[in-house]
Coordinates of C-alpha atoms in Angstrom, one line a residue:
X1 CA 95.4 116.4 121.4
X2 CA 93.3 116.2 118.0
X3 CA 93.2 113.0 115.6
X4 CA 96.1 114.1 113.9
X5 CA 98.2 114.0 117.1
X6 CA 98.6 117.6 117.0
X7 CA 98.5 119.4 120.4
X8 CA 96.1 122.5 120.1
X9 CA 96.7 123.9 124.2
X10 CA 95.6 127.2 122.3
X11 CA 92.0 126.0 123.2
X12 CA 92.4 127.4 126.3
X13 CA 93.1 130.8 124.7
X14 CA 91.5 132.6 121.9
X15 CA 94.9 132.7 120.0
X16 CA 95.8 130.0 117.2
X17 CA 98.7 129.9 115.2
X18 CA 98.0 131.1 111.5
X19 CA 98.8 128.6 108.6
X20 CA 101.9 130.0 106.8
X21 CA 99.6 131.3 103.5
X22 CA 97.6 133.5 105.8
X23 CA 100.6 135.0 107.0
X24 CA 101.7 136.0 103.9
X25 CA 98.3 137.6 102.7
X26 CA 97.8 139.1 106.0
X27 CA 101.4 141.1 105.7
X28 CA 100.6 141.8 102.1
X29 CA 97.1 143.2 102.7
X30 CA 98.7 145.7 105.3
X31 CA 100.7 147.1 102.4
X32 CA 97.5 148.9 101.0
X33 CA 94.6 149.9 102.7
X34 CA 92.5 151.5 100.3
X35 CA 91.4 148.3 98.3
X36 CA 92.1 145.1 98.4
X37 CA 93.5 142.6 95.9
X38 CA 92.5 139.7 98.6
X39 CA 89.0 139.4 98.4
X40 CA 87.1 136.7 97.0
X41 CA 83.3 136.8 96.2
X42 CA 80.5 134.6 94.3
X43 CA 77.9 137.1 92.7
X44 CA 74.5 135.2 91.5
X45 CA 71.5 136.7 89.8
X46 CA 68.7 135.5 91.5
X47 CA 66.8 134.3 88.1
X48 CA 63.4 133.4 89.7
X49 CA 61.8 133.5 93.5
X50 CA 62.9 135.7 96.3
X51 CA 64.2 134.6 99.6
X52 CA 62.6 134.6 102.9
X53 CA 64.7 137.1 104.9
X54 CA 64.3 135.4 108.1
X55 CA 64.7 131.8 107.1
X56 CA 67.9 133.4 105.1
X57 CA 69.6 134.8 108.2
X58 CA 68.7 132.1 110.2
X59 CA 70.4 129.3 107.3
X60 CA 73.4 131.7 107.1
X61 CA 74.5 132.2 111.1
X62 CA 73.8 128.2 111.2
X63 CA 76.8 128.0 108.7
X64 CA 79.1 130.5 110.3
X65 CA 78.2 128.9 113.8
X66 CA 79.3 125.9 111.8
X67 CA 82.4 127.3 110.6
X68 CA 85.1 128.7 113.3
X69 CA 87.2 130.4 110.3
X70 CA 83.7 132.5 109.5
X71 CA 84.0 133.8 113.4
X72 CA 87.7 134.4 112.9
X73 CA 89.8 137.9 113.1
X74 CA 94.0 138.6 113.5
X75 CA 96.2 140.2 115.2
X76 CA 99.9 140.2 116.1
X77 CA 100.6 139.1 119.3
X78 CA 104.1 138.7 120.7
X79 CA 105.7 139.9 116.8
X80 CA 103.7 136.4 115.9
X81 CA 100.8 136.7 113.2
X82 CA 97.4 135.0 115.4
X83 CA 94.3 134.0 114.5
X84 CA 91.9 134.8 116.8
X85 CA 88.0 132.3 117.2
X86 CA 85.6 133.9 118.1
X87 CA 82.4 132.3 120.0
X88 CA 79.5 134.0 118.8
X89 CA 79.2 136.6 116.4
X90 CA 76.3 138.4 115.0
X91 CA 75.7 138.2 111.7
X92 CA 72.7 139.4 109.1
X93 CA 72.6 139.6 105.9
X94 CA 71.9 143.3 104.4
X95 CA 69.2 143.3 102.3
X96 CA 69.2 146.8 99.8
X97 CA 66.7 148.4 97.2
X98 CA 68.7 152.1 97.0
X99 CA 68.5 152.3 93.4
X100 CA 72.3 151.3 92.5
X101 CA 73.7 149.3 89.7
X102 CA 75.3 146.2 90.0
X103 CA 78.5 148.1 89.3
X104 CA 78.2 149.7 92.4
X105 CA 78.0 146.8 94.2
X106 CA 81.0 145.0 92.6
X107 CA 83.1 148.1 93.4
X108 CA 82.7 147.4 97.3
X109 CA 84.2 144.1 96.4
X110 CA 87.0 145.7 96.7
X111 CA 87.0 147.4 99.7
X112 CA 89.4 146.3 102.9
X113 CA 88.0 144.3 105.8
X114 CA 89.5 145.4 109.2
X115 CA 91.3 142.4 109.8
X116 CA 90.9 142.9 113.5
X117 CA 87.3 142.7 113.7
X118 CA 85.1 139.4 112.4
X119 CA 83.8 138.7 110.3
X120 CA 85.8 139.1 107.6
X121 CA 82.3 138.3 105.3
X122 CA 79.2 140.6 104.4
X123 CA 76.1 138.8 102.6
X124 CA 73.6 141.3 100.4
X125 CA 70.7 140.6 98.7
X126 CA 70.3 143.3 96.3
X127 CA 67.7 145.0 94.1
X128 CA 69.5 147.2 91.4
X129 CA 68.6 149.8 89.3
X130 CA 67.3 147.9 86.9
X131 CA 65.0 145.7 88.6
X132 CA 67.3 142.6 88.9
X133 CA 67.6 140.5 92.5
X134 CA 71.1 139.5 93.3
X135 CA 72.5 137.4 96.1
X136 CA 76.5 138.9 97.1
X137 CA 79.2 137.0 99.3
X138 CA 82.1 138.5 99.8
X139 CA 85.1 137.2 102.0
X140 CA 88.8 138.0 103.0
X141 CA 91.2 135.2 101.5
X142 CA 92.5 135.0 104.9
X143 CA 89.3 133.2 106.0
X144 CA 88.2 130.9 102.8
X145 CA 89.2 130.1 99.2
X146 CA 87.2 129.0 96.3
X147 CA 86.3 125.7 97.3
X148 CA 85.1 127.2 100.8
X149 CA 82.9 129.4 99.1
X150 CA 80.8 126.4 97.1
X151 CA 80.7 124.5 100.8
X152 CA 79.3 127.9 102.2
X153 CA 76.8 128.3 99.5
X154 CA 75.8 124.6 99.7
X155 CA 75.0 124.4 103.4
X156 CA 72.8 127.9 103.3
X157 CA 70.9 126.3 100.5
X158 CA 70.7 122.9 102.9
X159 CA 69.6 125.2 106.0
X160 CA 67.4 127.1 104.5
X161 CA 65.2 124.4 103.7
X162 CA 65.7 123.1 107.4
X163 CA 68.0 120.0 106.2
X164 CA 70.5 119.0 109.3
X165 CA 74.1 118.5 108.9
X166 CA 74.6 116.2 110.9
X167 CA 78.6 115.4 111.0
X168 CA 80.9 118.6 112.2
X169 CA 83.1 119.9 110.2
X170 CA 87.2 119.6 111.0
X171 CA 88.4 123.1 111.7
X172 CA 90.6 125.2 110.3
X173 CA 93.0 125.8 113.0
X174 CA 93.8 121.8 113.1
X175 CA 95.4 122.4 109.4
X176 CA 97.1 125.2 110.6
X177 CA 98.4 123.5 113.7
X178 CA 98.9 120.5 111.5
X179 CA 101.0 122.3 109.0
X180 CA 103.3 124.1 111.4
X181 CA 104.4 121.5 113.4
X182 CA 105.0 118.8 109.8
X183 CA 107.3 122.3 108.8
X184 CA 108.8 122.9 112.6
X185 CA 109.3 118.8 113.1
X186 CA 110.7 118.7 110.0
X187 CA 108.5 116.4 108.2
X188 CA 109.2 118.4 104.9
X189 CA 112.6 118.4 105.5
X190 CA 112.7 116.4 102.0
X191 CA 110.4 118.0 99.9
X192 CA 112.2 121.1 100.8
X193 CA 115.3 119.7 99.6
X194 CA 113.6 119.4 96.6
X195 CA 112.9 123.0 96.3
X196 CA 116.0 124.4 97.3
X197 CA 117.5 122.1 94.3
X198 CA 114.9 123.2 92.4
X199 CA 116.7 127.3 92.8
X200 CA 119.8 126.2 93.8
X201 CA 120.5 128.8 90.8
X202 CA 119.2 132.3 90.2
X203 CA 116.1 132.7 88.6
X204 CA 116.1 134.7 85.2
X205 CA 114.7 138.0 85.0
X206 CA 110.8 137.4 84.9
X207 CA 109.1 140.9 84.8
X208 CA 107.7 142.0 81.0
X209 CA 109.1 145.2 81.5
X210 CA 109.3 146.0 77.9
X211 CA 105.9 146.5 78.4
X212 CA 105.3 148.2 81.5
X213 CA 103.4 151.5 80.5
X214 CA 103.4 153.1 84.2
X215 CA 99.7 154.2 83.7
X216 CA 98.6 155.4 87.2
X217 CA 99.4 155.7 90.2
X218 CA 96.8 152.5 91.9
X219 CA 99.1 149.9 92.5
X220 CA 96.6 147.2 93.1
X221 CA 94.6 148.5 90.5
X222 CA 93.6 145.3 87.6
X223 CA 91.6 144.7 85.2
X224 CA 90.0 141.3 83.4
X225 CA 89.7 140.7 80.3
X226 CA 87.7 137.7 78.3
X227 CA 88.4 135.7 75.9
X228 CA 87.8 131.8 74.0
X229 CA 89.1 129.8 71.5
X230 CA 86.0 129.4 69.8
X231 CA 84.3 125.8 69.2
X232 CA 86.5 125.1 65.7
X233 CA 90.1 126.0 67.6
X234 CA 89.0 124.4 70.7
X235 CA 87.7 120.7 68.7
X236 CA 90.8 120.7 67.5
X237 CA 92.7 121.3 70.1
X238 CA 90.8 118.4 71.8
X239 CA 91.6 116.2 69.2
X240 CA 94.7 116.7 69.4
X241 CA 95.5 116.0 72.9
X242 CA 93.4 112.8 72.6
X243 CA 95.4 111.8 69.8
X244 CA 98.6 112.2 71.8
X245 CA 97.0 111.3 75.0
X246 CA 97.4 114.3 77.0
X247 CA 95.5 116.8 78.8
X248 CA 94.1 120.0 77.9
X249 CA 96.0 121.4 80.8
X250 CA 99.4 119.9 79.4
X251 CA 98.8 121.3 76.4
X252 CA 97.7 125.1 77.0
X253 CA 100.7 125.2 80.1
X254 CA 103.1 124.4 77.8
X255 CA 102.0 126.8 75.2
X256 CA 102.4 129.5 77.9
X257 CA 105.2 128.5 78.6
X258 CA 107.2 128.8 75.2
X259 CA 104.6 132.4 74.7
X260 CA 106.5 133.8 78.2
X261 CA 109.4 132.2 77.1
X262 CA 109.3 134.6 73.8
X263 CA 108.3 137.4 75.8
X264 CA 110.9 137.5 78.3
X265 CA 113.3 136.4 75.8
X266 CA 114.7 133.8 78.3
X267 CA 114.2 129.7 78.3
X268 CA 114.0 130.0 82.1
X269 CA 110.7 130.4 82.9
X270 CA 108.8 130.6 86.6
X271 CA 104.9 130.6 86.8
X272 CA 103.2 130.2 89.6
X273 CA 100.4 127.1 89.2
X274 CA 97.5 127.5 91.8
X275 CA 96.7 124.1 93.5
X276 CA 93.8 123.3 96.1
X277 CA 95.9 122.5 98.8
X278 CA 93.8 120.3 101.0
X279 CA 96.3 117.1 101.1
X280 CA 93.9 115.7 103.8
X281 CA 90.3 114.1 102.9
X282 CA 89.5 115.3 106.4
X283 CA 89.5 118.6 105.3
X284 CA 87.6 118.4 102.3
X285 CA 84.6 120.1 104.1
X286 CA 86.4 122.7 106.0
X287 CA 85.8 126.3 105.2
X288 CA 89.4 128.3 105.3
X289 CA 92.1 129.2 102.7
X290 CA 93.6 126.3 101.9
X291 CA 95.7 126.9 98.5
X292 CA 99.3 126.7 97.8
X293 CA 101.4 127.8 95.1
X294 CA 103.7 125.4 93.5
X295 CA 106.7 127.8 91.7
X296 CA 106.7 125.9 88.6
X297 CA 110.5 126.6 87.3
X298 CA 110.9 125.0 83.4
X299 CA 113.9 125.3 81.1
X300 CA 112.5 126.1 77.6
X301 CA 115.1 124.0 75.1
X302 CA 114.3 125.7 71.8
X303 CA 115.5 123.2 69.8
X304 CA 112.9 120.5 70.6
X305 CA 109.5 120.2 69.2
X306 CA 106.8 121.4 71.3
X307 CA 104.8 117.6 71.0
X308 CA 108.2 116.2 73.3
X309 CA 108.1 119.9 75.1
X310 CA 104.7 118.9 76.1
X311 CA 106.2 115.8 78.5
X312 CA 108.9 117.9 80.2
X313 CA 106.4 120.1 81.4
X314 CA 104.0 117.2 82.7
X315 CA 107.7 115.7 84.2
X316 CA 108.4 119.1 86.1
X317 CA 104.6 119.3 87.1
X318 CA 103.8 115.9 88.3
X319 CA 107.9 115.9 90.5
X320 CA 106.4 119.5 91.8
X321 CA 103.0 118.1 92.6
X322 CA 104.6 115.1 94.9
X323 CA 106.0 118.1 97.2
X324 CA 103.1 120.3 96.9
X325 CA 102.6 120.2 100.6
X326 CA 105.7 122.5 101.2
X327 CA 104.7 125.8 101.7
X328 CA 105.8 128.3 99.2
X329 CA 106.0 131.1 102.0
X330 CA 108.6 128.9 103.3
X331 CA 110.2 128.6 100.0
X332 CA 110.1 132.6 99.3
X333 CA 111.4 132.8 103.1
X334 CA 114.7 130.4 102.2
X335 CA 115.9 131.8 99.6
X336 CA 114.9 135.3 99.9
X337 CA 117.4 134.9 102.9
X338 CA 120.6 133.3 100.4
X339 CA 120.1 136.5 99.0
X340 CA 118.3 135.9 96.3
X341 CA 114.6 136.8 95.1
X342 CA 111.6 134.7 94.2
X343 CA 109.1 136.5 92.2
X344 CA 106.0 135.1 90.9
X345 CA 104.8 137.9 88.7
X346 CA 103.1 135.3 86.3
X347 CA 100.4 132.7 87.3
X348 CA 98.2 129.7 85.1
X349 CA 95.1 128.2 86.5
X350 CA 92.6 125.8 85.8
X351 CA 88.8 126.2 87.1
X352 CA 86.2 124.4 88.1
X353 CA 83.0 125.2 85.9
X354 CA 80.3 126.5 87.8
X355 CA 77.0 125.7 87.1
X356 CA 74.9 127.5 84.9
X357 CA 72.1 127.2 87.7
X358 CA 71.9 126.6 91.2
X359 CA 67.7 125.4 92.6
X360 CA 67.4 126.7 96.0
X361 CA 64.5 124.4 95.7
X362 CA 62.0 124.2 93.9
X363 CA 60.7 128.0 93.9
X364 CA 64.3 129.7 93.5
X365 CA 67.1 129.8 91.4
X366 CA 70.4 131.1 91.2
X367 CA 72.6 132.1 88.1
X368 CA 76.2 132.9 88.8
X369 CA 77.6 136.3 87.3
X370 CA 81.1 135.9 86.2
X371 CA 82.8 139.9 87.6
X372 CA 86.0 140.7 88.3
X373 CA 86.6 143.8 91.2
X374 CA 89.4 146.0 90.3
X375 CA 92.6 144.9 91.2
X376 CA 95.7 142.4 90.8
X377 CA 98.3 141.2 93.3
X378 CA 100.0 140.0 90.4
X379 CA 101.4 141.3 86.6
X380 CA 99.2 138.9 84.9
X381 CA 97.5 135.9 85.9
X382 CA 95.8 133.3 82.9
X383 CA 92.8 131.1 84.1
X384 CA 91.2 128.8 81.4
X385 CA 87.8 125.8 82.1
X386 CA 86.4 124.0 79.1
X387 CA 82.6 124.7 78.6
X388 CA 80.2 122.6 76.2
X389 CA 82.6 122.7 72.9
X390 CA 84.4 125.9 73.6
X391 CA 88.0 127.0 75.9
X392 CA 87.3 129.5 77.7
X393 CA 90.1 132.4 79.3
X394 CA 90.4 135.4 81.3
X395 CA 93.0 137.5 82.2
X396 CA 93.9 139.7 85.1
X397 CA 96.2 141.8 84.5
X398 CA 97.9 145.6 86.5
X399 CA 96.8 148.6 85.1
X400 CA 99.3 150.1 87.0
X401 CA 102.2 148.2 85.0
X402 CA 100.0 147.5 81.3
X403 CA 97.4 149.6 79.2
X404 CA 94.9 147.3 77.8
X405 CA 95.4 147.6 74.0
X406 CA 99.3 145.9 74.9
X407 CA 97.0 143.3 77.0
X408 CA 95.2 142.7 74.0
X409 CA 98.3 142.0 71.5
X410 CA 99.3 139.8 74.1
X411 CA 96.4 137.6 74.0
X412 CA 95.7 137.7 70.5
X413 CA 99.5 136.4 70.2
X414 CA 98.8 133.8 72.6
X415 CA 96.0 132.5 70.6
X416 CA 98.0 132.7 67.4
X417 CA 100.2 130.7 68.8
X418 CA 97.8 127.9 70.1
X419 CA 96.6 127.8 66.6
X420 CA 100.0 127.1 65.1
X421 CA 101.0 124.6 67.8
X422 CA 97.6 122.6 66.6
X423 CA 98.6 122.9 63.2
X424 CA 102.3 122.1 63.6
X425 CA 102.7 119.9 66.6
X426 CA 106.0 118.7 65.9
X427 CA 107.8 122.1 65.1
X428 CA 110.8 123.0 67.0
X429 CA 110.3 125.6 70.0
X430 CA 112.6 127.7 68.0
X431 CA 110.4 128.5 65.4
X432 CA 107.3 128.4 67.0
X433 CA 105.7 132.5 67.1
X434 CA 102.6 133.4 66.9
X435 CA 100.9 135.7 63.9
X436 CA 101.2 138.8 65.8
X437 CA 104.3 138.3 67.7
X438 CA 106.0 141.3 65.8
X439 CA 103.8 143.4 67.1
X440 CA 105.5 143.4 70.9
X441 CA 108.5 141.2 70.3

């Protein structure tokens, strides 16, 4: 019995029940072998020094000794997904001068993990063609999210410099046992009824087929493309929500909101919001993938101004954060089996910013690259962080489904239309377009 009261007899074993989100990406990252949409990596240029190999290894199999999800592989077992702990594993990190480019290197980003075999992480410190030192982690999703990454990262720094860490972290087969039995017990029972209310109807039609150009074959194939506000747009659209006292994240949701809403020609609208996950402070420092996906359904009334627009979608977003602990596998499951279909195909998130340098001490420094492997689990999915005076974007998108000159209509609309919500903040949905909407819709 743990300190959440959660029996884990598993101990005895080397199965453990998987959380219901690595479920899900495990069955999904069967459907594709070739190249994986479910890795997750942190790229940084190292900008001065060079590590110590040996003091490296040794800081890095301290962490994944520390960490029971970096020592963990899966399997089915009895038609039930498992994870499976490892004790010991060995681990090094590969260390290469072969004369590649960076680009070579962020194309193995993409390449499957056997998901039977840990770990389900490769470390490389690089020397590319051009001189440059890099330092590479790369990890299934199954094993770690972003947040795990930055704890990873921290405590190689901390080792390598022969700091202790003292207090253990909680594992991350306690939140999976955790979650299973609040589901199975039925200690969600009410924040499911929420959800089931939620698509007690049928969802519109949310694919931008209009648009789908078919143009190969790869479908996990993606692309990312950049793009900002610039530091005029962006001060005012900071003024803005101060003056109305809002959030930034209020503000550019619900412009995407009424942009899909124009697209898909529909006022029902379902994007998928990205949140951490990690409802318990216990598991703040626990490396594993924690994040949920809260279905974010909104009714778009055209005939209110955007300003009062603005407060339904905080409503809908603050009523779907107080059930954010219900899993949206579960969700998908339920209703998938009333016969209808739950398809996220659109997603909005909000980042973190990452620090323009990380001191590995006093001698080294690391400067993260922003990359992007090739490929997309989803249509399109919009990130945004504020940076010094500018809004920053990107946006992932399938090339299997869009070419990029009808990606970069879209986002040129989408900015258009930020622009004229600033300037008109009280003009009815209705009539709110941006410049180059005629160009698609």
């Amino acid at each position: 019995m743990n300190n959440f009261g959660v029996s884990l007899e598993d101990d005895k074993h080397e199965y453990h029940d998987a959380s219901f989100v690595q479920k899900r990406i495990f069955l999904l990252s069967q459907k594709d072998k070739k190249i994986s949409g479910w890795n997750i990596s942190y790229v940084l240029e190292i900008a001065e020094g060079e590590f110590n190999h040996e003091k490296l290894n040794i800081a890095l199999n301290e962490v994944v000794n520390r960490h029971e999800s970096l020592r963990t592989s899966f399997r089915i077992s009895k038609g039930a997904i498992k994870q499976i702990i490892h004790d010991t594993i060995e681990f090094s990190v590969d260390y290469c001068n072969d004369g590649c480019s960076l680009e070579n290197y962020i194309d193995m980003l993409s390449k499957p993990f056997d998901l039977g075999h840990a770990p389900l992480m490769w470390v490389k410190n690089v020397t590319t063609s051009d001189h440059k030192n890099y330092f590479i982690i790369c990890l299934h999703h199954l094993i770690a999210d972003e947040i795990s990454i930055k704890i990873i990262l921290h405590e190689i720094i901390a080792f390598y410099h022969g700091h202790k860490i003292e207090k253990a972290p909680v594992q991350y087969k306690e939140y999976s046992a955790l979650q299973n039995k609040n589901y199975y017990n039925g200690y969600l029972k009410q924040q499911e009824e929420y959800w089931l209310k939620v698509f007690q109807k049928d969802v519109a039609e949310q694919k931008l087929t209009a648009f789908y150009s078919n143009t190969c074959d790869d479908i996990s194939g993606g692309e990312r493309l950049f793009f900002d506000l610039g530091v005029d747009m962006s001060k005012k659209v900071k003024e803005l929500v101060r003056e109305k006292n809002i959030t930034c994240y209020w503000y550019l949701m619900s412009v995407f909101f009424v942009f899909m809403s124009k697209y898909l020609r529909s006022d029902d609208i379902l994007i998928g919001i990205t949140i951490s996950g990690r409802y318990y402070p216990r598991f703040a420092q626990s490396v594993g993938m924690f994040l949920n996906i809260l279905p974010l359904r909104i009714y778009v009334d055209q005939n209110i101004q955007f300003i009062k627009f603005i407060e339904v979608v905080k409503e809908c977003f603050l009523e779907a954060y107080e059930n954010q602990e219900y899993p949206f596998e579960c969700l998908y499951e339920k209703i998938s089996k009333n016969g209808n279909m739950l398809e996220l195909n659109t997603s909005f998130q909000m980042h973190m910013i990452t620090p323009e340098v990380i001191e590995v001490g006093e001698d080294i420094k690391l400067k993260p690259i922003d990359v992007f492997y090739k490929t997309s689990v989803q249509d399109i999915v919009l990130g945004s962080y504020e940076k010094e005076d500018n809004i920053y974007f990107y946006l992932n998108y399938s090339t299997a489904k869009f070419r990029k000159e009808t990606i970069e209509t879209f986002i040129q609309s989408f900015k258009d239309m930020i622009l004229k919500a600033i300037d008109t903040p009280n003009i009815i949905i209705y009539n709110l377009t941006g410049i180059g909407d005629e160009k698609i819709i």
